[in-house]
Amino acid sequence: MACGFRRSIACQLSRVLDLPPENLIKSISAIPISRKEEVADFQLCVDSLLENNNDHSRPDIQVQATRLAEKLKCDTVVSEISTGRGTVNFKINRELLTKTVLQQVINDGSKYGLKSELFSGLPQKKIVIEFSSPNVAKKFHVGHLRSTIIGNFIANLKEALGHQVTRINYLGDWGMQFGLLGSGFQLFGYEEKLQSNPLQHLFEVYVQVNKEAADDKNIAKSAHEFFQRLELGDTQALALWQKFRDLSIEEYVRIYKRLGVHFDEYSGESFYREKSQEVLKLLDSKGLLQKTVKGTAIVDLSGNGDPSSICTVMRSDGTSLYATRDLAAAIDRMDKYNFDTMIYVTDKGQKKHFQQVFQMLQIMGYDWAERCQHVPFGVVQGMKTRRGNVTFLEDVLNEIRSRMLQNMASIKTTKELENPQQTAERVGLAALIIQDFRGLLLSDYQFSWDRVFQSRGDTGVFLQYTHARLHSLEETFGCGYLNDFNTACLQDPQSVSILQHLLRFDEVLCRSSQDLQPRHIVSYLLTLSHLAAMAHKTLLIKDSPPEVAGARLHLFRAVRSVLANGMKLLGITPVCRM
């Protein structure tokens, strides 16, 4: 990919440098476009060659670049060779660039950028991704939103690259909160309310029983007893727990559908309540388990009593803890999926927890622990609806839809829509996702409704608007023009800048696949949309000669196709009208 241009340059370089083309391909990168001047299309960083050659004498880089450029010749692919700071730059034959890029975008469709030589030889892996993971019987908290959209993005990208991905939602469906909820429901619960609005009612019960337990030791005691009954397999306690779990999952599935997210497996901590006992036995057999004076069981990961390296794995009454169940889940998933990589997507507050879990797996003798990876993310601050602080994700989705409907109604260019509610939700979700993905995932950020819904600037609304506008062009003019096209009609600086930017898509996908950061794709799509918006004003189709109009329509169609591909990877459904 990069339409084979990178390989063609690598082949010429390999003859001069006496290195295999495969060793050179990743050293040749597409040059980012510049608004100030026309730039070449590709550059070779001479520094990277010296690293390849293990040449530690490091002669003057600029001299090396000049010498190398002098040995290279222009051909049918490369029309100009020049040097920059420590680089050799290559300009592609303009008509060949135009024809090849546009044909490849149209022919490859949703696979454009993914068939690149940057990904050749990439082994197909089995990848397990655990994300979202809300707590059963508590409403889907907005804090779970980041885990859901980040995990969905990683899964989409890995699947697009041909890996076998298993998406797991590991529910918080076990633990002391179920003791509180079970005993609380017996005191304050109503069956009718549970059936009509399960998560809302369970949340109310949970809040009330927590409040009461703080003042009444008997309630705290009965909660503890209820959880012990669950752990011992009491049929009545388990039946009530199962009802809470089933009703909660039904509600989650409905919310995930609105987000455009799906899972291959709904797992949960409850699956590992028995297997966690086996983990404790294994830790004990390896001499790693220590009992404290309080009766709890711990593992000292430092080996010298460092308090920051102590992980509690069992309560004094013998019941399991979150860490124990995570160990059991990891072992079970390896048995079940034989994964090459397992990724956990949770907030950065759990960084230490996962470090300890991976370390314990290692000292238990599971070498595959090094295949486990934690992708941490920062906290969203200041997300409020008109009614006050946000507690639940559904409130955010409803707020997005209603605000977007209002915005769309006030814009004169808004088209008559078949389903305005669905369009408003898709545009609103794009706005939310782009605001979330613009920076480093690890960063905390301040949420702003005003910024989310700006139709101009670097927002999801702008991406959707650009896609809808380009789709409208195709609908209006498409039928007569989308056959062959004359490349000579796309040699103006604006067209060339767009083609150069389309050329870089594979590199952007490669960067995101390496560091799992969506911001590279976001930045790329925003630049593409700004280029398209400027071109839309000057590269007119209406009243242009048919040959010119046809070529420009091809260009805009390619932009819309790549824009849609990138948006879908991010978890955004592109809209065709708004």
PDB file of C-alpha atoms in Angstrom, residues 350-528:
ATOM      1  CA  GLN A 350      -6.486   0.019  38.598  1.00  0.00           C
ATOM      2  CA  LYS A 351      -2.912   0.156  37.336  1.00  0.00           C
ATOM      3  CA  LYS A 352      -1.440  -1.288  40.531  1.00  0.00           C
ATOM      4  CA  HIS A 353      -4.127  -3.986  40.707  1.00  0.00           C
ATOM      5  CA  PHE A 354      -3.219  -5.312  37.252  1.00  0.00           C
ATOM      6  CA  GLN A 355       0.512  -5.074  37.898  1.00  0.00           C
ATOM      7  CA  GLN A 356      -0.027  -7.302  40.940  1.00  0.00           C
ATOM      8  CA  VAL A 357      -2.305  -9.727  39.078  1.00  0.00           C
ATOM      9  CA  PHE A 358       0.236 -10.128  36.227  1.00  0.00           C
ATOM     10  CA  GLN A 359       3.081 -10.515  38.747  1.00  0.00           C
ATOM     11  CA  MET A 360       1.180 -13.185  40.698  1.00  0.00           C
ATOM     12  CA  LEU A 361       0.463 -15.126  37.488  1.00  0.00           C
ATOM     13  CA  GLN A 362       4.188 -15.018  36.727  1.00  0.00           C
ATOM     14  CA  ILE A 363       5.282 -16.341  40.134  1.00  0.00           C
ATOM     15  CA  MET A 364       2.564 -19.016  39.944  1.00  0.00           C
ATOM     16  CA  GLY A 365       4.469 -20.310  36.909  1.00  0.00           C
ATOM     17  CA  TYR A 366       2.330 -18.915  34.078  1.00  0.00           C
ATOM     18  CA  ASP A 367       4.864 -17.519  31.600  1.00  0.00           C
ATOM     19  CA  TRP A 368       2.045 -16.277  29.368  1.00  0.00           C
ATOM     20  CA  ALA A 369       1.408 -13.505  31.945  1.00  0.00           C
ATOM     21  CA  GLU A 370       3.714 -11.315  29.801  1.00  0.00           C
ATOM     22  CA  ARG A 371       1.059 -11.506  27.062  1.00  0.00           C
ATOM     23  CA  CYS A 372      -1.381  -9.636  29.335  1.00  0.00           C
ATOM     24  CA  GLN A 373      -1.625  -5.891  28.924  1.00  0.00           C
ATOM     25  CA  HIS A 374      -3.469  -3.141  30.797  1.00  0.00           C
ATOM     26  CA  VAL A 375      -4.641  -0.144  28.734  1.00  0.00           C
ATOM     27  CA  PRO A 376      -5.337   2.560  31.343  1.00  0.00           C
ATOM     28  CA  PHE A 377      -7.314   5.743  30.770  1.00  0.00           C
ATOM     29  CA  GLY A 378      -7.914   9.000  32.635  1.00  0.00           C
ATOM     30  CA  VAL A 379     -11.003  10.427  34.304  1.00  0.00           C
ATOM     31  CA  VAL A 380     -13.754  12.499  32.656  1.00  0.00           C
ATOM     32  CA  GLN A 381     -14.541  15.507  34.819  1.00  0.00           C
ATOM     33  CA  GLY A 382     -17.569  17.772  34.862  1.00  0.00           C
ATOM     34  CA  MET A 383     -20.086  15.696  32.894  1.00  0.00           C
ATOM     35  CA  LYS A 384     -23.487  17.037  33.970  1.00  0.00           C
ATOM     36  CA  THR A 385     -26.929  17.009  32.407  1.00  0.00           C
ATOM     37  CA  ARG A 386     -29.431  19.846  32.715  1.00  0.00           C
ATOM     38  CA  ARG A 387     -30.811  18.046  35.754  1.00  0.00           C
ATOM     39  CA  GLY A 388     -27.477  17.991  37.572  1.00  0.00           C
ATOM     40  CA  ASN A 389     -24.613  15.538  38.043  1.00  0.00           C
ATOM     41  CA  VAL A 390     -24.610  12.535  35.752  1.00  0.00           C
ATOM     42  CA  THR A 391     -25.010   9.196  37.433  1.00  0.00           C
ATOM     43  CA  PHE A 392     -26.011   7.023  34.502  1.00  0.00           C
ATOM     44  CA  LEU A 393     -24.856   6.581  30.949  1.00  0.00           C
ATOM     45  CA  GLU A 394     -28.393   6.499  29.618  1.00  0.00           C
ATOM     46  CA  ASP A 395     -28.900  10.051  30.916  1.00  0.00           C
ATOM     47  CA  VAL A 396     -25.904  11.107  28.805  1.00  0.00           C
ATOM     48  CA  LEU A 397     -27.242   9.357  25.679  1.00  0.00           C
ATOM     49  CA  ASN A 398     -30.661  10.959  26.124  1.00  0.00           C
ATOM     50  CA  GLU A 399     -29.081  14.357  26.720  1.00  0.00           C
ATOM     51  CA  ILE A 400     -26.921  14.002  23.595  1.00  0.00           C
ATOM     52  CA  ARG A 401     -29.928  13.129  21.480  1.00  0.00           C
ATOM     53  CA  SER A 402     -32.137  15.949  22.764  1.00  0.00           C
ATOM     54  CA  ARG A 403     -29.397  18.616  22.479  1.00  0.00           C
ATOM     55  CA  MET A 404     -28.459  17.451  18.977  1.00  0.00           C
ATOM     56  CA  LEU A 405     -32.098  17.496  17.855  1.00  0.00           C
ATOM     57  CA  GLN A 406     -32.324  21.077  19.119  1.00  0.00           C
ATOM     58  CA  ASN A 407     -29.135  22.057  17.278  1.00  0.00           C
ATOM     59  CA  MET A 408     -30.272  20.419  14.043  1.00  0.00           C
ATOM     60  CA  ALA A 409     -33.665  22.122  14.225  1.00  0.00           C
ATOM     61  CA  SER A 410     -31.991  25.542  14.494  1.00  0.00           C
ATOM     62  CA  ILE A 411     -29.728  25.052  11.431  1.00  0.00           C
ATOM     63  CA  LYS A 412     -31.202  26.192   8.126  1.00  0.00           C
ATOM     64  CA  THR A 413     -29.270  23.642   6.050  1.00  0.00           C
ATOM     65  CA  THR A 414     -30.694  20.634   7.952  1.00  0.00           C
ATOM     66  CA  LYS A 415     -32.357  18.228   5.493  1.00  0.00           C
ATOM     67  CA  GLU A 416     -35.720  16.540   5.949  1.00  0.00           C
ATOM     68  CA  LEU A 417     -34.770  13.354   7.772  1.00  0.00           C
ATOM     69  CA  GLU A 418     -36.525   9.990   7.795  1.00  0.00           C
ATOM     70  CA  ASN A 419     -35.414   9.292  11.363  1.00  0.00           C
ATOM     71  CA  PRO A 420     -34.244  12.515  13.067  1.00  0.00           C
ATOM     72  CA  GLN A 421     -33.933  10.808  16.488  1.00  0.00           C
ATOM     73  CA  GLN A 422     -31.494   8.194  15.127  1.00  0.00           C
ATOM     74  CA  THR A 423     -29.490  10.790  13.187  1.00  0.00           C
ATOM     75  CA  ALA A 424     -29.271  13.048  16.249  1.00  0.00           C
ATOM     76  CA  GLU A 425     -28.042  10.118  18.360  1.00  0.00           C
ATOM     77  CA  ARG A 426     -25.384   9.099  15.793  1.00  0.00           C
ATOM     78  CA  VAL A 427     -24.104  12.655  15.371  1.00  0.00           C
ATOM     79  CA  GLY A 428     -24.152  13.189  19.141  1.00  0.00           C
ATOM     80  CA  LEU A 429     -22.206   9.964  19.771  1.00  0.00           C
ATOM     81  CA  ALA A 430     -19.631  11.011  17.164  1.00  0.00           C
ATOM     82  CA  ALA A 431     -19.271  14.289  19.056  1.00  0.00           C
ATOM     83  CA  LEU A 432     -18.763  12.468  22.346  1.00  0.00           C
ATOM     84  CA  ILE A 433     -16.275   9.941  20.922  1.00  0.00           C
ATOM     85  CA  ILE A 434     -14.145  12.549  19.118  1.00  0.00           C
ATOM     86  CA  GLN A 435     -13.937  14.735  22.230  1.00  0.00           C
ATOM     87  CA  ASP A 436     -12.849  11.661  24.210  1.00  0.00           C
ATOM     88  CA  PHE A 437     -10.330  10.379  21.641  1.00  0.00           C
ATOM     89  CA  ARG A 438      -8.574  13.629  20.696  1.00  0.00           C
ATOM     90  CA  GLY A 439      -5.941  13.454  23.431  1.00  0.00           C
ATOM     91  CA  LEU A 440      -3.872  10.761  25.118  1.00  0.00           C
ATOM     92  CA  LEU A 441      -6.128   8.121  26.673  1.00  0.00           C
ATOM     93  CA  LEU A 442      -4.230   8.402  29.946  1.00  0.00           C
ATOM     94  CA  SER A 443      -5.096  12.099  30.298  1.00  0.00           C
ATOM     95  CA  ASP A 444      -7.979  13.309  32.433  1.00  0.00           C
ATOM     96  CA  TYR A 445     -10.124  15.826  30.617  1.00  0.00           C
ATOM     97  CA  GLN A 446     -12.795  18.390  31.374  1.00  0.00           C
ATOM     98  CA  PHE A 447     -16.056  17.587  29.632  1.00  0.00           C
ATOM     99  CA  SER A 448     -17.805  20.460  27.849  1.00  0.00           C
ATOM    100  CA  TRP A 449     -21.234  20.218  26.186  1.00  0.00           C
ATOM    101  CA  ASP A 450     -20.584  23.467  24.286  1.00  0.00           C
ATOM    102  CA  ARG A 451     -17.362  22.139  22.804  1.00  0.00           C
ATOM    103  CA  VAL A 452     -18.916  18.748  22.017  1.00  0.00           C
ATOM    104  CA  PHE A 453     -21.623  20.253  19.810  1.00  0.00           C
ATOM    105  CA  GLN A 454     -19.642  22.816  17.846  1.00  0.00           C
ATOM    106  CA  SER A 455     -20.336  22.224  14.165  1.00  0.00           C
ATOM    107  CA  ARG A 456     -17.075  23.905  13.117  1.00  0.00           C
ATOM    108  CA  GLY A 457     -13.589  23.136  14.351  1.00  0.00           C
ATOM    109  CA  ASP A 458     -12.204  19.799  15.449  1.00  0.00           C
ATOM    110  CA  THR A 459     -15.379  18.004  16.523  1.00  0.00           C
ATOM    111  CA  GLY A 460     -17.344  14.862  15.753  1.00  0.00           C
ATOM    112  CA  VAL A 461     -20.231  17.023  14.496  1.00  0.00           C
ATOM    113  CA  PHE A 462     -17.852  18.474  11.871  1.00  0.00           C
ATOM    114  CA  LEU A 463     -16.802  14.958  10.756  1.00  0.00           C
ATOM    115  CA  GLN A 464     -20.433  13.861  10.388  1.00  0.00           C
ATOM    116  CA  TYR A 465     -21.351  17.087   8.590  1.00  0.00           C
ATOM    117  CA  THR A 466     -18.458  16.605   6.123  1.00  0.00           C
ATOM    118  CA  HIS A 467     -19.477  12.996   5.448  1.00  0.00           C
ATOM    119  CA  ALA A 468     -23.137  13.961   4.885  1.00  0.00           C
ATOM    120  CA  ARG A 469     -22.131  16.842   2.604  1.00  0.00           C
ATOM    121  CA  LEU A 470     -19.893  14.601   0.446  1.00  0.00           C
ATOM    122  CA  HIS A 471     -22.627  11.961   0.282  1.00  0.00           C
ATOM    123  CA  SER A 472     -25.030  14.650  -0.922  1.00  0.00           C
ATOM    124  CA  LEU A 473     -22.589  15.554  -3.754  1.00  0.00           C
ATOM    125  CA  GLU A 474     -22.579  11.928  -4.924  1.00  0.00           C
ATOM    126  CA  GLU A 475     -26.363  11.753  -4.764  1.00  0.00           C
ATOM    127  CA  THR A 476     -26.743  14.978  -6.746  1.00  0.00           C
ATOM    128  CA  PHE A 477     -24.140  14.409  -9.460  1.00  0.00           C
ATOM    129  CA  GLY A 478     -22.991  10.811  -9.154  1.00  0.00           C
ATOM    130  CA  CYS A 479     -24.785   8.841 -11.830  1.00  0.00           C
ATOM    131  CA  GLY A 480     -23.319  10.455 -14.920  1.00  0.00           C
ATOM    132  CA  TYR A 481     -19.755  10.940 -13.740  1.00  0.00           C
ATOM    133  CA  LEU A 482     -18.435   7.938 -11.855  1.00  0.00           C
ATOM    134  CA  ASN A 483     -16.919   6.015 -14.744  1.00  0.00           C
ATOM    135  CA  ASP A 484     -13.404   6.843 -15.882  1.00  0.00           C
ATOM    136  CA  PHE A 485     -11.712  10.153 -15.099  1.00  0.00           C
ATOM    137  CA  ASN A 486      -8.933  12.330 -16.462  1.00  0.00           C
ATOM    138  CA  THR A 487      -6.012  12.569 -14.015  1.00  0.00           C
ATOM    139  CA  ALA A 488      -4.846  15.829 -15.619  1.00  0.00           C
ATOM    140  CA  CYS A 489      -7.908  17.540 -14.082  1.00  0.00           C
ATOM    141  CA  LEU A 490      -6.622  16.924 -10.536  1.00  0.00           C
ATOM    142  CA  GLN A 491      -3.177  18.518 -10.652  1.00  0.00           C
ATOM    143  CA  ASP A 492      -4.069  21.728  -8.773  1.00  0.00           C
ATOM    144  CA  PRO A 493      -2.420  22.167  -5.312  1.00  0.00           C
ATOM    145  CA  GLN A 494      -5.656  21.451  -3.368  1.00  0.00           C
ATOM    146  CA  SER A 495      -6.303  18.155  -5.149  1.00  0.00           C
ATOM    147  CA  VAL A 496      -2.673  17.098  -4.737  1.00  0.00           C
ATOM    148  CA  SER A 497      -2.773  17.871  -0.987  1.00  0.00           C
ATOM    149  CA  ILE A 498      -5.850  15.649  -0.582  1.00  0.00           C
ATOM    150  CA  LEU A 499      -4.211  12.826  -2.555  1.00  0.00           C
ATOM    151  CA  GLN A 500      -1.050  13.100  -0.454  1.00  0.00           C
ATOM    152  CA  HIS A 501      -3.132  12.941   2.713  1.00  0.00           C
ATOM    153  CA  LEU A 502      -5.041   9.867   1.467  1.00  0.00           C
ATOM    154  CA  LEU A 503      -1.646   8.286   0.820  1.00  0.00           C
ATOM    155  CA  ARG A 504      -0.782   8.481   4.558  1.00  0.00           C
ATOM    156  CA  PHE A 505      -3.807   6.553   5.893  1.00  0.00           C
ATOM    157  CA  ASP A 506      -1.920   3.249   6.242  1.00  0.00           C
ATOM    158  CA  GLU A 507       0.807   4.871   8.374  1.00  0.00           C
ATOM    159  CA  VAL A 508      -1.803   6.361  10.694  1.00  0.00           C
ATOM    160  CA  LEU A 509      -3.470   2.951  11.111  1.00  0.00           C
ATOM    161  CA  CYS A 510      -0.047   1.439  11.778  1.00  0.00           C
ATOM    162  CA  ARG A 511       0.727   3.977  14.546  1.00  0.00           C
ATOM    163  CA  SER A 512      -2.643   3.398  16.252  1.00  0.00           C
ATOM    164  CA  SER A 513      -2.213  -0.378  16.032  1.00  0.00           C
ATOM    165  CA  GLN A 514       1.168  -0.098  17.776  1.00  0.00           C
ATOM    166  CA  ASP A 515       0.280   2.194  20.700  1.00  0.00           C
ATOM    167  CA  LEU A 516      -3.531   1.595  20.767  1.00  0.00           C
ATOM    168  CA  GLN A 517      -4.145   5.360  20.804  1.00  0.00           C
ATOM    169  CA  PRO A 518      -7.113   6.502  18.647  1.00  0.00           C
ATOM    170  CA  ARG A 519      -5.873  10.130  18.549  1.00  0.00           C
ATOM    171  CA  HIS A 520      -3.722   9.458  15.438  1.00  0.00           C
ATOM    172  CA  ILE A 521      -6.813   8.437  13.447  1.00  0.00           C
ATOM    173  CA  VAL A 522      -8.872  11.314  14.904  1.00  0.00           C
ATOM    174  CA  SER A 523      -6.241  13.887  13.925  1.00  0.00           C
ATOM    175  CA  TYR A 524      -5.969  12.382  10.426  1.00  0.00           C
ATOM    176  CA  LEU A 525      -9.756  12.449   9.853  1.00  0.00           C
ATOM    177  CA  LEU A 526     -10.091  16.030  11.103  1.00  0.00           C
ATOM    178  CA  THR A 527      -7.353  17.189   8.705  1.00  0.00           C
ATOM    179  CA  LEU A 528      -9.031  15.253   5.866  1.00  0.00           C
TER     180      LEU A 528
END
